[in-house]
Amino acid sequence: MTAAAGAGDLSVDIELGLVPDRRVHRRVAWDRWLGRLLPLAFVAVLFPIIDLLYWIGSEALPTLSWTTLTTNPVGFGGGLYAPLTGTVYLVGIATAIAGTLGIVAGAYTAEFASPRAALIGRLLANLLTGTPAIVVGYFGYFALVLYTHSTFTLWAGAITLSIFMLPYVYRVTDAAFGSVPPSQREASLGAGSTRGQYLRRVALPIAFPQVLSGLFLAMAIGAGETAPLLFTAGWSITPAQGLSSPTSYLSGFIWNYFDQPSNLGHLVILSFQAAFLLIVGVLVLNVAVQLVAERYRRRLRGFFA
Amino acid sequence: MSGGPDGLPPDGTVVGPPFPREEIILLTSDLTVRSGPREILSGVSLAFPRQKVSAIIGPSGCGKTTLVRCLNRMAELAGLTISGEVRYRGRDIYDPQVNPVQVRRRIGMVFQRPTVFPSSIYENVAFGLRLERESREVVDRGVVRSLKRAGLWEEVREDLDRPALALSGGQQQRLCIARALAVEPGVLLMDEPTSSLDPIATQKVEDMIYELKKEYTVIIVTHNMQQAARVADYTAFLYQGHLVEFEETRQFFESPRAKLTENYITGRFG
């Protein structure tokens, strides 16, 4: 290039590739269109969620008060104390069962199981995840209600719910332990740890945020389920009189009362409020997952490079 | 050397420099390792003297990493089939009555890349001692002693509670060495410990290895012949799973006995 080629000399610009040719022009134009279309897709995803929240909120919030949470359903009105506590008990017990079993089994699958056993475990867990909740509920009905000559009980409901939640906890735990870099395992075993010590002292702290988010996810899914509970926990309008009696629960309240004629008190409004409480619960669990994950991300910074 | 194919000694021959039998701390005898149908090591018999640095060199894929991994029973974790004997202070570590976990506590290992745990500097070094449920004082003393031996103490003494992941690559590798030393192993195995480090960090690790042999037996795998010449008292040459030569380092590099060794160290292949 010569010094004579001054600024603005088009032939030089073309030589340097600074002037976009037709093909580049087309790509830039396409890019601009995509830039307008993608936000639309984003809104299309968000719209139903926001609309749902708005709809439930506008029905539930105007009459939601502290007494709604502390009083039992009475006649065509009252509050949601019984279903709220029922859901807390059911999900609490189910989480304890599914959490313990799922985490232990997941850790076993990732570390100890033979490749074939691990494959079978994962396959069965996938199958169970895909099993309709109503089928799990029916199984619970046969195994825990009919077979034991019992009635609908909180126990039966919690156990059935835990079966439904189990594969989520199991799969996430398995994946979480499986994603620990193999070099960590070598370093731990090479330093003379047993495999159990490796799992607890090295792998668990690394896998923990993922395991915990799987557990919270399972809780959120379990809290909203109705089908596993209908034939097992039965239904009650009052708080459960212990583990061996039928119980009330939020999803059951919606199931039972959302379609009542609206001139009958405010059962429909209470159903909306039950739905609202479930959504708030799921939101709280999700925020908790994010907070925990963030804390651990900070600790593990630079680890999963 | 004479005997085997390609000028290799016949399998099972103990190849080694003349040092007294009582100096032997670790010994392999006809060690053969297979991965499925493929033979990775073929009848390696080799004796390592105590409180010396022994280097294992050879071209990529010659089996040197597999060999060190057999010395503390790490190889079997990768599903390799091992036959032959490895004796540590006269005891066969592959005896069914011997627990591999015990073996790995006595024969420590440092890997190619630093493998720090995502916890504090202190907890990393304390790892092995915690496994043995040592008391707080023992752990404290062990951590300080090991960090000093690994030449890291002055750099981290104020930062023991900081995350180990914040250290530089070279510091992380010395931390891993400190972690391995904390349980007072009889032998320290190092699998290309400086291959991911820059020259200055490499220098520091090499200086440390030189200090370590006053108390420890070090067996180091390296792809770097100059490193072997710098740090090792004895050097072994592996080629295609066979042990070609094991010799006092100066002798090894100045007048190798095997033609194959000479070709390798003069850079004709590898």
Coordinates of C-alpha atoms in Angstrom, one line a residue:
Chain A
M1 CA 0.0 0.0 0.0
T2 CA 1.3 3.4 -0.8
A3 CA 1.2 6.5 1.3
A4 CA -0.7 8.2 -1.5
A5 CA -3.9 6.2 -0.6
G6 CA -5.6 8.8 1.6
A7 CA -8.4 8.4 4.1
G8 CA -11.8 7.8 2.5
D9 CA -10.3 6.2 -0.6
L10 CA -12.9 3.6 -1.2
S11 CA -10.7 1.2 -3.2
V12 CA -8.4 1.0 -0.3
D13 CA -11.2 0.4 2.1
I14 CA -12.4 -2.5 0.0
E15 CA -8.9 -3.9 -0.1
L16 CA -8.8 -3.8 3.6
G17 CA -12.2 -5.5 3.9
L18 CA -13.7 -2.6 5.8
V19 CA -16.7 -2.1 3.5
P20 CA -19.2 -4.9 4.1
D21 CA -20.0 -6.8 0.9
R22 CA -23.5 -8.0 0.0
R23 CA -23.2 -11.3 2.0
V24 CA -22.1 -9.5 5.2
H25 CA -24.9 -7.1 4.6
R26 CA -27.4 -9.9 4.6
R27 CA -26.1 -11.5 7.7
V28 CA -26.2 -8.2 9.6
A29 CA -29.8 -7.6 8.5
W30 CA -30.7 -11.1 9.6
D31 CA -29.0 -10.5 12.9
R32 CA -31.1 -7.4 13.4
W33 CA -34.3 -9.4 12.7
L34 CA -33.3 -12.1 15.1
G35 CA -32.6 -9.4 17.7
R36 CA -36.2 -8.4 17.4
L37 CA -37.7 -11.9 17.3
L38 CA -35.9 -13.4 20.2
P39 CA -37.4 -11.1 22.8
L40 CA -40.8 -12.0 21.4
A41 CA -40.1 -15.7 22.2
F42 CA -38.9 -14.7 25.6
V43 CA -42.2 -12.8 26.2
A44 CA -44.2 -15.7 24.9
V45 CA -42.6 -17.9 27.5
L46 CA -43.0 -15.4 30.3
F47 CA -46.6 -14.4 29.4
P48 CA -48.5 -17.5 30.6
I49 CA -46.5 -17.5 33.9
I50 CA -47.1 -13.8 34.6
D51 CA -50.8 -14.1 33.5
L52 CA -51.2 -17.1 35.8
L53 CA -49.6 -15.3 38.7
Y54 CA -51.7 -12.2 38.1
W55 CA -54.9 -14.2 37.8
I56 CA -54.3 -16.2 41.0
G57 CA -53.0 -13.2 42.9
S58 CA -55.9 -11.0 41.9
E59 CA -58.4 -13.6 43.2
A60 CA -56.4 -14.7 46.3
L61 CA -54.8 -11.5 47.6
P62 CA -57.8 -9.2 48.4
T63 CA -59.1 -11.4 51.2
L64 CA -55.9 -13.2 52.2
S65 CA -55.1 -12.4 55.8
W66 CA -53.3 -13.8 58.8
T67 CA -56.6 -15.5 59.9
T68 CA -56.7 -17.3 56.6
L69 CA -53.5 -19.1 57.7
T70 CA -54.6 -19.7 61.3
T71 CA -58.1 -20.9 61.1
N72 CA -59.6 -24.1 59.8
P73 CA -62.0 -24.4 56.9
V74 CA -65.5 -24.2 58.4
G75 CA -68.6 -24.8 56.3
F76 CA -68.3 -22.8 53.2
G77 CA -65.6 -20.5 54.6
G78 CA -63.0 -20.3 57.3
G79 CA -59.2 -20.5 56.6
L80 CA -56.5 -22.8 55.4
Y81 CA -54.8 -23.8 58.6
A82 CA -55.5 -27.6 58.2
P83 CA -54.5 -27.9 54.6
L84 CA -51.4 -25.7 55.1
T85 CA -50.1 -27.7 58.1
G86 CA -51.1 -30.9 56.3
T87 CA -49.0 -30.1 53.3
V88 CA -46.1 -29.1 55.6
Y89 CA -46.3 -32.5 57.4
L90 CA -46.7 -34.5 54.2
V91 CA -43.9 -32.8 52.4
G92 CA -41.7 -32.8 55.5
I93 CA -42.0 -36.5 56.1
A94 CA -41.8 -37.3 52.4
T95 CA -38.7 -35.2 52.1
A96 CA -37.1 -36.9 55.1
I97 CA -37.7 -40.3 53.5
A98 CA -37.0 -39.5 49.9
G99 CA -34.0 -37.3 50.9
T100 CA -32.3 -40.0 53.0
L101 CA -33.0 -42.8 50.6
G102 CA -32.4 -40.8 47.4
I103 CA -29.1 -39.3 48.6
V104 CA -27.7 -42.5 49.9
A105 CA -28.8 -44.4 46.8
G106 CA -27.5 -41.7 44.5
A107 CA -24.1 -41.6 46.2
Y108 CA -24.0 -45.4 46.1
T109 CA -24.8 -45.4 42.4
A110 CA -22.2 -42.8 41.6
E111 CA -19.4 -44.4 43.6
F112 CA -19.9 -48.0 44.5
A113 CA -22.4 -49.6 42.0
S114 CA -21.1 -51.6 39.1
P115 CA -21.7 -50.0 35.8
R116 CA -24.5 -52.4 35.1
A117 CA -26.2 -51.8 38.4
A118 CA -25.8 -48.1 38.0
L119 CA -27.4 -48.3 34.5
I120 CA -30.3 -50.3 35.9
G121 CA -30.8 -47.8 38.7
R122 CA -30.8 -44.8 36.4
L123 CA -33.1 -46.5 34.0
L124 CA -35.6 -47.4 36.8
A125 CA -35.4 -43.9 38.2
N126 CA -36.2 -42.4 34.8
L127 CA -39.1 -44.8 34.5
L128 CA -40.4 -43.8 37.9
T129 CA -40.0 -40.1 37.0
G130 CA -42.1 -40.7 33.9
T131 CA -44.8 -42.7 35.8
P132 CA -48.0 -40.7 36.1
A133 CA -48.6 -39.5 39.6
I134 CA -52.0 -41.1 39.6
V135 CA -50.4 -44.5 39.1
V136 CA -48.0 -43.9 42.0
G137 CA -51.0 -42.9 44.0
Y138 CA -52.9 -46.1 43.0
F139 CA -49.8 -48.2 44.0
G140 CA -49.8 -46.4 47.3
Y141 CA -53.5 -47.2 47.8
F142 CA -52.9 -50.9 47.2
A143 CA -49.7 -51.2 49.1
L144 CA -50.3 -48.9 52.1
V145 CA -54.1 -48.7 52.5
L146 CA -55.7 -51.9 51.2
Y147 CA -52.9 -54.4 51.8
T148 CA -52.4 -53.2 55.4
H149 CA -56.2 -53.2 56.0
S150 CA -55.7 -49.6 57.1
T151 CA -57.6 -46.4 56.1
F152 CA -56.4 -43.3 54.5
T153 CA -53.6 -42.0 56.7
L154 CA -51.0 -39.2 56.7
W155 CA -48.4 -41.9 56.8
A156 CA -49.6 -43.6 53.7
G157 CA -49.8 -40.2 52.0
A158 CA -46.3 -39.2 53.0
I159 CA -44.7 -42.5 52.0
T160 CA -46.5 -42.4 48.6
L161 CA -45.4 -38.9 48.1
S162 CA -41.8 -39.8 49.0
I163 CA -41.9 -42.6 46.3
F164 CA -43.0 -39.9 43.8
M165 CA -40.2 -37.6 44.9
L166 CA -37.5 -40.2 45.2
P167 CA -36.3 -40.4 41.6
Y168 CA -35.7 -36.6 41.5
V169 CA -33.5 -36.7 44.5
Y170 CA -31.8 -39.9 43.4
R171 CA -31.0 -38.7 39.9
V172 CA -29.7 -35.3 40.9
T173 CA -27.5 -36.8 43.7
D174 CA -26.1 -39.4 41.3
A175 CA -25.4 -36.7 38.7
A176 CA -23.9 -34.4 41.4
F177 CA -21.5 -37.0 42.7
G178 CA -20.8 -38.0 39.2
S179 CA -19.8 -34.5 38.2
V180 CA -17.1 -34.3 40.8
P181 CA -13.8 -34.2 38.8
P182 CA -12.2 -37.7 38.8
S183 CA -8.9 -36.1 39.9
Q184 CA -10.5 -35.3 43.2
R185 CA -11.3 -38.9 43.7
E186 CA -7.8 -40.0 42.8
A187 CA -6.3 -37.4 45.1
S188 CA -8.5 -38.5 48.0
L189 CA -8.0 -42.2 47.5
G190 CA -4.3 -41.6 46.8
A191 CA -4.0 -39.9 50.1
G192 CA -5.3 -43.1 51.8
S193 CA -9.0 -42.4 52.2
T194 CA -11.6 -45.1 51.9
R195 CA -14.3 -44.6 49.3
G196 CA -16.7 -43.7 52.0
Q197 CA -14.3 -41.1 53.4
Y198 CA -13.9 -39.7 49.9
L199 CA -17.7 -39.5 49.5
R200 CA -18.2 -37.7 52.8
R201 CA -15.1 -35.5 53.0
V202 CA -14.3 -34.6 49.4
A203 CA -17.3 -35.4 47.1
L204 CA -20.1 -34.3 49.3
P205 CA -18.9 -30.7 49.9
I206 CA -18.5 -30.3 46.1
A207 CA -21.8 -32.0 45.2
F208 CA -23.8 -30.5 48.1
P209 CA -25.3 -27.4 46.3
Q210 CA -26.5 -29.6 43.5
V211 CA -27.9 -32.2 45.9
L212 CA -29.6 -29.6 47.9
S213 CA -31.2 -28.0 44.8
G214 CA -32.4 -31.4 43.7
L215 CA -34.0 -31.9 47.1
F216 CA -35.7 -28.5 47.0
L217 CA -36.9 -29.2 43.5
A218 CA -38.4 -32.5 44.7
M219 CA -40.0 -30.7 47.6
A220 CA -41.5 -28.1 45.2
I221 CA -42.8 -30.9 42.9
G222 CA -44.1 -32.9 45.9
A223 CA -45.9 -30.0 47.5
G224 CA -48.0 -29.4 44.4
E225 CA -48.9 -33.0 43.8
T226 CA -52.5 -34.2 44.3
A227 CA -52.7 -37.5 42.6
P228 CA -50.4 -39.6 44.9
L229 CA -52.4 -38.3 47.9
L230 CA -56.0 -38.7 46.9
F231 CA -56.1 -42.5 47.5
T232 CA -53.6 -42.5 50.3
A233 CA -53.8 -39.5 52.6
G234 CA -57.6 -39.3 52.0
W235 CA -59.1 -36.0 52.8
S236 CA -60.0 -34.2 55.9
I237 CA -61.2 -30.7 56.6
T238 CA -59.6 -30.6 60.0
P239 CA -55.9 -31.0 60.9
A240 CA -54.7 -34.6 61.1
Q241 CA -55.2 -36.2 64.5
G242 CA -51.7 -37.9 64.2
L243 CA -49.9 -39.9 61.6
S244 CA -52.6 -42.6 61.4
S245 CA -55.5 -40.4 60.4
P246 CA -56.5 -38.8 57.1
T247 CA -55.2 -35.3 56.5
S248 CA -55.9 -32.1 54.7
Y249 CA -53.5 -30.6 52.2
L250 CA -53.4 -27.6 49.9
S251 CA -53.5 -29.3 46.6
G252 CA -56.4 -31.4 47.8
F253 CA -58.3 -28.3 48.8
I254 CA -58.0 -26.9 45.3
W255 CA -59.1 -30.3 43.9
N256 CA -62.1 -30.5 46.1
Y257 CA -63.4 -26.9 46.1
F258 CA -62.2 -25.0 43.0
D259 CA -65.4 -25.9 41.1
Q260 CA -68.0 -25.1 43.8
P261 CA -70.8 -22.8 42.9
S262 CA -69.4 -19.3 43.8
N263 CA -72.6 -18.4 45.7
L264 CA -71.6 -20.9 48.3
G265 CA -69.4 -18.8 50.6
H266 CA -65.8 -18.3 49.5
L267 CA -64.6 -21.8 49.0
V268 CA -63.5 -20.9 45.5
I269 CA -61.6 -17.9 46.8
L270 CA -60.0 -20.2 49.4
S271 CA -58.9 -22.5 46.6
F272 CA -57.2 -19.6 44.9
Q273 CA -55.5 -18.8 48.2
A274 CA -54.4 -22.4 48.5
A275 CA -52.9 -22.2 45.0
F276 CA -51.3 -18.9 45.9
L277 CA -49.7 -20.4 49.0
L278 CA -48.3 -23.3 47.0
I279 CA -46.8 -20.9 44.4
V280 CA -45.3 -18.8 47.2
G281 CA -43.8 -22.0 48.7
V282 CA -42.3 -23.0 45.4
L283 CA -40.9 -19.5 45.0
V284 CA -39.4 -19.6 48.5
L285 CA -37.7 -23.0 47.8
N286 CA -36.3 -21.7 44.5
V287 CA -34.9 -18.6 46.1
A288 CA -33.4 -20.7 48.8
V289 CA -31.7 -22.9 46.2
Q290 CA -30.2 -19.8 44.5
L291 CA -28.9 -18.5 47.8
V292 CA -27.3 -21.8 48.8
A293 CA -25.9 -22.3 45.3
E294 CA -24.4 -18.8 45.3
R295 CA -22.7 -19.3 48.6
Y296 CA -21.1 -22.5 47.3
R297 CA -20.3 -21.0 43.9
R298 CA -18.2 -18.4 45.7
R299 CA -16.4 -21.1 47.7
L300 CA -15.8 -23.2 44.6
R301 CA -14.7 -20.3 42.4
G302 CA -12.0 -21.5 40.0
F303 CA -12.7 -25.2 40.7
F304 CA -14.8 -26.3 37.8
A305 CA -12.5 -24.6 35.3
Chain B
M1 CA 22.6 -55.8 27.5
S2 CA 21.5 -59.0 25.8
G3 CA 18.6 -61.4 25.8
G4 CA 15.2 -60.2 24.9
P5 CA 13.8 -58.9 21.6
D6 CA 14.9 -55.5 20.4
G7 CA 17.8 -55.5 22.8
L8 CA 15.4 -55.5 25.8
P9 CA 16.4 -57.6 28.8
P10 CA 14.3 -60.8 29.2
D11 CA 11.2 -60.3 31.2
G12 CA 11.6 -60.8 34.9
T13 CA 15.3 -59.9 35.1
V14 CA 15.9 -57.7 38.1
V15 CA 17.7 -54.7 36.5
G16 CA 19.3 -52.4 39.0
P17 CA 22.4 -50.6 40.2
P18 CA 24.4 -52.4 42.8
F19 CA 23.2 -51.1 46.1
P20 CA 23.0 -53.3 49.3
R21 CA 19.8 -55.4 49.6
E22 CA 19.0 -53.7 53.0
E23 CA 18.8 -50.4 51.2
I24 CA 15.8 -51.6 49.1
I25 CA 12.5 -50.1 50.3
L26 CA 10.3 -51.0 47.4
L27 CA 10.7 -53.7 44.9
T28 CA 8.7 -55.0 41.9
S29 CA 9.1 -58.5 40.7
D30 CA 7.9 -59.6 37.3
L31 CA 5.2 -56.9 37.4
T32 CA 2.9 -57.3 34.5
V33 CA -0.2 -55.1 33.9
R34 CA -2.9 -55.6 31.4
S35 CA -5.8 -53.4 30.3
G36 CA -8.1 -55.9 28.7
P37 CA -6.0 -57.8 26.1
R38 CA -3.4 -55.1 25.9
E39 CA -0.2 -55.5 27.9
I40 CA 0.9 -52.2 29.4
L41 CA 3.8 -53.4 31.5
S42 CA 5.7 -56.6 30.8
G43 CA 7.5 -58.3 33.6
V44 CA 9.1 -55.3 35.2
S45 CA 11.5 -56.1 38.0
L46 CA 13.0 -53.2 39.7
A47 CA 14.3 -52.3 43.2
F48 CA 14.2 -48.8 44.7
P49 CA 16.7 -47.7 47.4
R50 CA 15.5 -45.8 50.4
Q51 CA 16.1 -42.1 51.0
K52 CA 17.1 -41.6 47.4
V53 CA 15.3 -40.1 44.4
S54 CA 14.7 -42.5 41.6
A55 CA 13.4 -41.3 38.3
I56 CA 11.4 -43.2 35.8
I57 CA 11.7 -41.9 32.2
G58 CA 10.6 -43.1 28.8
P59 CA 8.6 -42.0 25.8
S60 CA 4.8 -41.3 26.1
G61 CA 2.8 -44.4 26.5
C62 CA 5.8 -46.5 27.7
G63 CA 3.9 -47.4 30.9
K64 CA 5.8 -45.2 33.4
T65 CA 2.6 -43.7 34.9
T66 CA 1.1 -47.2 35.2
L67 CA 4.3 -48.4 36.9
V68 CA 4.1 -45.8 39.7
R69 CA 0.4 -46.3 40.0
C70 CA 1.1 -50.0 40.7
L71 CA 3.4 -49.0 43.5
N72 CA 0.6 -47.8 45.8
R73 CA -2.3 -49.8 44.3
M74 CA -3.8 -46.9 42.4
A75 CA -3.7 -48.8 39.1
E76 CA -6.4 -51.2 40.1
L77 CA -8.8 -48.3 40.5
A78 CA -8.7 -47.8 36.8
G79 CA -9.6 -51.4 36.2
L80 CA -6.2 -52.7 35.2
T81 CA -5.2 -56.3 35.9
I82 CA -2.0 -56.6 37.8
S83 CA 0.2 -59.7 38.2
G84 CA 3.6 -60.1 39.8
E85 CA 4.7 -58.7 43.1
V86 CA 5.3 -55.4 44.6
R87 CA 7.1 -55.5 47.9
Y88 CA 7.3 -52.6 50.4
R89 CA 9.8 -53.3 53.1
G90 CA 9.6 -56.9 52.2
R91 CA 5.9 -57.2 52.4
D92 CA 3.9 -58.0 49.2
I93 CA 1.4 -55.1 49.0
Y94 CA -0.8 -57.2 46.6
D95 CA -1.3 -59.9 49.3
P96 CA -5.0 -60.4 49.7
Q97 CA -4.6 -59.7 53.4
V98 CA -3.2 -56.2 52.7
N99 CA -5.7 -53.4 52.6
P100 CA -5.0 -51.1 49.7
V101 CA -6.1 -48.1 51.8
Q102 CA -3.3 -48.8 54.2
V103 CA -0.9 -49.1 51.4
R104 CA -1.8 -45.7 50.0
R105 CA -1.3 -44.1 53.4
R106 CA 2.2 -45.5 53.6
I107 CA 3.0 -44.8 49.9
G108 CA 1.8 -41.3 49.0
M109 CA 1.2 -39.9 45.6
V110 CA 1.4 -36.5 43.8
F111 CA -0.2 -36.2 40.4
Q112 CA 0.5 -34.4 37.1
R113 CA -1.9 -31.6 37.8
P114 CA -2.4 -30.1 41.3
T115 CA -5.4 -31.7 42.8
V116 CA -6.2 -29.4 45.7
F117 CA -9.5 -29.9 47.4
P118 CA -11.9 -26.9 47.4
S119 CA -11.3 -26.2 51.1
S120 CA -8.8 -24.1 53.0
I121 CA -5.0 -24.4 52.8
Y122 CA -5.0 -25.8 56.3
E123 CA -7.7 -28.4 55.6
N124 CA -6.0 -29.6 52.5
V125 CA -2.8 -30.4 54.3
A126 CA -4.8 -31.8 57.3
F127 CA -6.7 -34.2 55.1
G128 CA -4.7 -37.4 55.7
L129 CA -4.3 -36.7 59.4
R130 CA -8.0 -36.1 59.8
L131 CA -8.7 -39.5 58.1
E132 CA -6.7 -41.1 61.0
R133 CA -8.7 -39.0 63.5
E134 CA -5.6 -37.4 65.0
S135 CA -6.0 -34.9 67.8
R136 CA -6.1 -31.2 67.1
E137 CA -2.5 -30.7 68.3
V138 CA -1.2 -33.5 66.1
V139 CA -3.0 -32.1 63.1
D140 CA -1.7 -28.6 63.8
R141 CA 1.9 -29.7 64.2
G142 CA 1.6 -31.9 61.1
V143 CA 0.2 -29.1 58.9
V144 CA 3.0 -26.7 59.9
R145 CA 5.8 -29.3 59.5
S146 CA 4.5 -30.5 56.1
L147 CA 4.1 -27.0 54.8
K148 CA 7.7 -26.3 55.9
R149 CA 9.0 -29.4 54.2
A150 CA 7.1 -28.5 51.0
G151 CA 8.7 -25.1 51.1
L152 CA 5.4 -23.4 51.2
W153 CA 5.2 -22.3 54.9
E154 CA 6.7 -18.8 54.5
E155 CA 4.3 -18.0 51.6
V156 CA 1.1 -19.2 53.3
R157 CA 1.6 -18.9 57.1
E158 CA -0.7 -15.9 57.3
D159 CA -3.3 -17.4 55.0
L160 CA -4.0 -20.9 56.3
D161 CA -7.7 -20.4 56.3
R162 CA -7.8 -19.0 52.8
P163 CA -9.2 -21.2 50.0
A164 CA -6.5 -23.4 48.5
L165 CA -7.9 -22.7 45.1
A166 CA -6.7 -19.1 45.4
L167 CA -3.0 -20.3 45.3
S168 CA -1.0 -20.3 42.1
G169 CA -0.5 -23.5 40.1
G170 CA 3.0 -24.0 41.5
Q171 CA 1.9 -23.3 45.1
Q172 CA -1.0 -25.7 44.6
Q173 CA 1.3 -28.5 43.6
R174 CA 3.6 -27.8 46.6
L175 CA 0.4 -27.9 48.7
C176 CA -0.4 -31.3 47.3
I177 CA 3.1 -32.5 48.2
A178 CA 2.6 -31.1 51.7
R179 CA -0.7 -33.0 51.9
A180 CA 1.0 -36.2 50.9
L181 CA 3.9 -35.7 53.4
A182 CA 1.6 -34.9 56.3
V183 CA 0.9 -38.6 57.0
E184 CA 4.6 -39.4 57.0
P185 CA 4.6 -41.8 54.1
G186 CA 7.5 -44.2 53.7
V187 CA 7.7 -43.5 50.0
L188 CA 6.5 -40.5 47.9
L189 CA 5.5 -41.2 44.4
M190 CA 5.4 -38.3 41.9
D191 CA 3.8 -38.6 38.5
E192 CA 5.2 -35.8 36.4
P193 CA 4.7 -33.3 39.2
T194 CA 6.0 -30.4 37.2
S195 CA 4.4 -31.0 33.8
S196 CA 1.8 -28.3 34.3
L197 CA 4.1 -25.8 36.0
D198 CA 6.2 -22.9 34.7
P199 CA 10.0 -23.1 34.9
I200 CA 10.2 -21.1 38.2
A201 CA 7.6 -23.2 39.9
T202 CA 9.4 -26.3 38.5
Q203 CA 12.6 -25.1 40.0
K204 CA 11.0 -24.7 43.4
V205 CA 9.6 -28.2 43.3
E206 CA 12.9 -29.7 42.2
D207 CA 14.7 -27.9 45.1
M208 CA 12.2 -29.3 47.5
I209 CA 12.6 -32.9 46.1
Y210 CA 16.3 -32.5 46.7
E211 CA 15.6 -31.6 50.4
L212 CA 13.0 -34.4 50.8
K213 CA 15.4 -37.2 50.1
K214 CA 17.1 -36.6 53.5
E215 CA 14.0 -38.1 55.0
Y216 CA 11.9 -39.7 52.3
T217 CA 12.2 -42.1 49.4
V218 CA 11.0 -40.3 46.3
I219 CA 10.1 -42.0 43.0
I220 CA 9.4 -39.5 40.3
V221 CA 8.0 -40.1 36.8
T222 CA 9.2 -37.5 34.3
H223 CA 9.0 -37.0 30.6
N224 CA 11.9 -34.6 31.0
M225 CA 15.3 -36.2 30.9
Q226 CA 17.0 -33.0 32.2
Q227 CA 14.8 -33.2 35.2
A228 CA 15.8 -36.8 35.9
A229 CA 19.5 -35.8 35.5
R230 CA 19.0 -32.9 37.9
V231 CA 17.1 -34.5 40.8
A232 CA 17.5 -38.2 40.6
D233 CA 20.1 -40.5 42.2
Y234 CA 19.0 -43.4 40.1
T235 CA 17.2 -43.4 36.7
A236 CA 15.1 -46.1 35.1
F237 CA 14.2 -46.2 31.4
L238 CA 11.0 -47.9 30.3
Y239 CA 10.2 -48.6 26.7
Q240 CA 7.0 -50.2 25.5
G241 CA 6.2 -51.6 28.9
H242 CA 9.7 -53.2 29.3
L243 CA 12.3 -52.0 31.7
V244 CA 15.4 -51.3 29.6
E245 CA 17.8 -50.0 32.1
F246 CA 18.0 -48.9 35.7
E247 CA 21.3 -47.2 36.7
E248 CA 22.9 -44.7 38.9
T249 CA 21.9 -41.4 37.2
R250 CA 25.4 -40.2 36.1
Q251 CA 26.2 -43.6 34.8
F252 CA 22.8 -43.7 33.1
F253 CA 23.3 -40.5 31.1
E254 CA 27.1 -40.7 30.6
S255 CA 27.6 -44.3 29.6
P256 CA 24.3 -46.2 29.3
R257 CA 24.6 -49.9 28.9
A258 CA 21.7 -50.5 26.5
K259 CA 21.8 -49.2 22.9
L260 CA 18.1 -48.4 23.3
T261 CA 18.8 -46.1 26.3
E262 CA 21.6 -44.4 24.4
N263 CA 19.4 -43.8 21.4
Y264 CA 16.7 -42.3 23.7
I265 CA 18.9 -40.0 25.7
T266 CA 20.6 -38.7 22.6
G267 CA 17.2 -37.8 21.2
R268 CA 17.1 -40.3 18.3
F269 CA 13.5 -41.2 19.2
G270 CA 10.9 -40.4 21.8

